Short mmCIF file of C-alpha atoms in Angstrom, two decimals:
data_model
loop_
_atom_site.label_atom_id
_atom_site.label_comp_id
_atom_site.label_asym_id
_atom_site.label_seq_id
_atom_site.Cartn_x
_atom_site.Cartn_y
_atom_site.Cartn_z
CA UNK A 1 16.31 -7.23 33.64
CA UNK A 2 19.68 -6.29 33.02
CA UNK A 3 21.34 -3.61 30.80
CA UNK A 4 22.25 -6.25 28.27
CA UNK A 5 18.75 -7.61 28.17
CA UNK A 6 17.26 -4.56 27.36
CA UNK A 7 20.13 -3.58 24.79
CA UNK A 8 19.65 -7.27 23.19
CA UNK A 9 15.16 -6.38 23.36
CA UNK A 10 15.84 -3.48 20.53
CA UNK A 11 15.53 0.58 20.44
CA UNK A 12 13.29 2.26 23.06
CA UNK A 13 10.47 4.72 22.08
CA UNK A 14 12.51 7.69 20.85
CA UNK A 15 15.22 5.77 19.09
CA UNK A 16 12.06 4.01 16.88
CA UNK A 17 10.03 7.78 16.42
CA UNK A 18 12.99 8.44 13.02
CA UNK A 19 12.11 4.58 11.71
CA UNK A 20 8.12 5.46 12.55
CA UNK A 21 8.61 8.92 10.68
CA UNK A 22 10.26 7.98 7.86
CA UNK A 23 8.12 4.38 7.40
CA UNK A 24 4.96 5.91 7.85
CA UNK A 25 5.76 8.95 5.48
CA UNK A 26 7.02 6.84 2.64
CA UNK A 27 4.07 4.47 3.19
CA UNK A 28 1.44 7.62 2.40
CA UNK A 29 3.55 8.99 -0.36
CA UNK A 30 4.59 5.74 -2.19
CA UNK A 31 1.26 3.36 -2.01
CA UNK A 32 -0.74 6.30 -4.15
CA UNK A 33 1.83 6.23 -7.15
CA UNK A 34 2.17 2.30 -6.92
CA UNK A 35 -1.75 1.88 -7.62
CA UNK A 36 -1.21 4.97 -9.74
CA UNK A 37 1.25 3.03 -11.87
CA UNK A 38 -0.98 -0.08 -11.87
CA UNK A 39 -3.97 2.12 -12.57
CA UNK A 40 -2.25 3.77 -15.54
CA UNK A 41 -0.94 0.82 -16.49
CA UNK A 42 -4.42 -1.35 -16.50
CA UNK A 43 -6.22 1.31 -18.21
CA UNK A 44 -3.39 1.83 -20.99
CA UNK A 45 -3.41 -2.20 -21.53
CA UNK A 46 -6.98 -2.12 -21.73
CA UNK A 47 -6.88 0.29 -24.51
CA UNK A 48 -4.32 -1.43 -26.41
CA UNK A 49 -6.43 -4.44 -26.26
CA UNK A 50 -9.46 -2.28 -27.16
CA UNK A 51 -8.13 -0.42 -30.17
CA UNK A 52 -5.17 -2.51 -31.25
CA UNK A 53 -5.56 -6.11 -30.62
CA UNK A 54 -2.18 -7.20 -32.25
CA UNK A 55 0.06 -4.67 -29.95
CA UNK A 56 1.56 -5.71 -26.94
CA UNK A 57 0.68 -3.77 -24.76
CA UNK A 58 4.39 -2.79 -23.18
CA UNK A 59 3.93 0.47 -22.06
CA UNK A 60 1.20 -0.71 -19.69
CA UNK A 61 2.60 -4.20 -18.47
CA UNK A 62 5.79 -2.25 -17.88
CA UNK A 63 3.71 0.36 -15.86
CA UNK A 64 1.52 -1.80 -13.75
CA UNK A 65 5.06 -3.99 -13.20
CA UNK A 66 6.70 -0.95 -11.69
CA UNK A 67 3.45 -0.43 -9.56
CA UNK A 68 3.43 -3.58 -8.45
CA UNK A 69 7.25 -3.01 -7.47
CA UNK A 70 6.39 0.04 -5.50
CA UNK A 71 4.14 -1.59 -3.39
CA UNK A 72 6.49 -4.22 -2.76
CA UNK A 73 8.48 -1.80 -1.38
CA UNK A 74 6.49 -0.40 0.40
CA UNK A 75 5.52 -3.63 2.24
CA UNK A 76 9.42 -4.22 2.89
CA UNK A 77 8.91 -0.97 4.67
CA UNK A 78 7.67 -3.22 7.54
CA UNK A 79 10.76 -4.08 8.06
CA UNK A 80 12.15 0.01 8.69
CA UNK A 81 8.63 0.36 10.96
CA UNK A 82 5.09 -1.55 10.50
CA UNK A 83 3.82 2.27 10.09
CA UNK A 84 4.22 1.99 6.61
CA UNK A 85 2.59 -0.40 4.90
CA UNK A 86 -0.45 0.03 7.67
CA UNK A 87 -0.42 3.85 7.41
CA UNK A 88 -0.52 2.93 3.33
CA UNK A 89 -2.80 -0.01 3.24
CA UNK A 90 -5.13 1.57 5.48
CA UNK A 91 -5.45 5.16 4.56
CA UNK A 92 -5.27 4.73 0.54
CA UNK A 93 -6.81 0.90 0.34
CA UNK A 94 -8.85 -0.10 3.16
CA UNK A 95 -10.97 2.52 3.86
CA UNK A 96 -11.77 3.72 0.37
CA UNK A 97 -12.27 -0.11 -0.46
CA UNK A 98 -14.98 0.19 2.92
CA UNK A 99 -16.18 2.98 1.12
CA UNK A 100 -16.68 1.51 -2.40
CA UNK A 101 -18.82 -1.45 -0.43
CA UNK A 102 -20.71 0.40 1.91
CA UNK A 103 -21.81 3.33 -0.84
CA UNK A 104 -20.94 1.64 -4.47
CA UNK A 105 -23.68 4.26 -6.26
CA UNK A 106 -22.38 7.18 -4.33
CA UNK A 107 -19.01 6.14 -5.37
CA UNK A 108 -19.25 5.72 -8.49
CA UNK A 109 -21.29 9.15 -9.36
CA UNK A 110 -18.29 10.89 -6.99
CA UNK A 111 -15.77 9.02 -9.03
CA UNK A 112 -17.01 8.80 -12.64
CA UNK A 113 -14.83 12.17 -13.83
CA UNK A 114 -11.95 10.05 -13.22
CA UNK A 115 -13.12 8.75 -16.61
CA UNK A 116 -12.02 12.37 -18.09
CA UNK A 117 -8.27 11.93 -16.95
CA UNK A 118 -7.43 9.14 -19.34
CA UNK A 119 -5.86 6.29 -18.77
CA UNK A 120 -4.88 6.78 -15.40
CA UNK A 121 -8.40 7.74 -14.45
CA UNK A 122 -10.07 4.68 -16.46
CA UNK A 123 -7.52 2.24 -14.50
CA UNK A 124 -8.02 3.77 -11.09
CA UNK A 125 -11.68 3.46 -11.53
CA UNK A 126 -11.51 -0.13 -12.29
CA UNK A 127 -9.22 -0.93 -9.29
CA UNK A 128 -11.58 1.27 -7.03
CA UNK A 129 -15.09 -0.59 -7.98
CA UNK A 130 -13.13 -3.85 -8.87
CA UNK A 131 -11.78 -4.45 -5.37
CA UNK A 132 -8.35 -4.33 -6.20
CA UNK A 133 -7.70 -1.31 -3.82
CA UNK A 134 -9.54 -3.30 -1.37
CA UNK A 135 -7.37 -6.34 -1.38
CA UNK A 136 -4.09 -4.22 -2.28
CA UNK A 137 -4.86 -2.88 1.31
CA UNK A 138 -5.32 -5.49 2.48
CA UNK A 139 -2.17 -6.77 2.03
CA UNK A 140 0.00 -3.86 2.91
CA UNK A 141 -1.68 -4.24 6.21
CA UNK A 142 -1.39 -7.55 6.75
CA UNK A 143 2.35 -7.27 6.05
CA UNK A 144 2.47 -4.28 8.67
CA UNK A 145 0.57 -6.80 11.06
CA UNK A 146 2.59 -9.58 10.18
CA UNK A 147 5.88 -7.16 10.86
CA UNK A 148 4.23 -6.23 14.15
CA UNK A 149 3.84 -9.97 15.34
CA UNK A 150 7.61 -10.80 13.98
CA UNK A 151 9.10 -7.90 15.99
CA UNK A 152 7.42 -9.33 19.42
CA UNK A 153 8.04 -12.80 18.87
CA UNK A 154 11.38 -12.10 18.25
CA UNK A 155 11.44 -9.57 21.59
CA UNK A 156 10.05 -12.41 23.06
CA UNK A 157 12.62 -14.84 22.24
CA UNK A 158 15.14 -12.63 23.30
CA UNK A 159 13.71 -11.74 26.68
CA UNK A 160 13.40 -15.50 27.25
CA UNK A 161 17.38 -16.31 26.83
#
């Protein structure tokens, strides 16, 4: 393989570790206040809807938009390093979504004084034993998976010129 190949393959292992950092780190510190957001902004629209039925509701759609805006960029993360959305998926989605499945009573008796923090605590409680942290993990991981598979079919490709 010649110089030019292995220019035109992409950045070697230290090159990547500032991408992997910085990915992985906003993946874990941005997925929490995106289903924060949605949490808050679930639990403030189901109030509304409880105690005012002829409000709108804006302060939680706009909420649980912004969320959902978060983790989108957190899955375009993927594109910086997979390590973020599969460090966030996993870590704040899939495994407490595990948890909630394998241990639903357990989780719910560690989790019901989320109740006690409002809102934020209501909505987060519903996502939890809903499966909405499930499948938002899901997703963040399937878009670090599916940024895994891009980056070696297109490693691939090259190679094969």
């Amino acid at each position: 393989m010649s110089t030019a190949e292995v220019r035109a393959a992409g950045p070697t292992g230290r090159a990547r570790l500032p991408r992997h950092l910085v990915s992985g780190t906003l993946g874990l510190l941005a997925t929490p206040i995106g289903l924060g957001l949605i949490g808050y902004g679930s639990g403030q629209l189901r109030r509304t809807i409880a105690e005012l039925p002829g409000n709108t509701g804006i302060t939680g759609a706009a909420a649980m938009v912004a969320g959902g805006l978060v983790l989108l960029g957190v899955a375009l993360l993927g594109r910086l390093s997979p390590l973020g959305p599969l460090a966030g998926g996993l870590v704040w989605g899939v495994l407490p979504g595990l948890f909630v499945l394998a241990f639903p009573m357990t989780t719910f008796r560690i989790t019901s004084d989320l109740l006690d923090v409002g809102d934020l605590g209501a909505g987060a409680l519903g996502l939890l034993l809903t499966g909405g942290i499930l499948a938002t993990g899901m997703a963040l991981t399937g878009a670090g998976i599916g940024s895994v598979l891009s980056r070696r079919g297109r490693a691939a490709s090259r190679l094969e010129r």
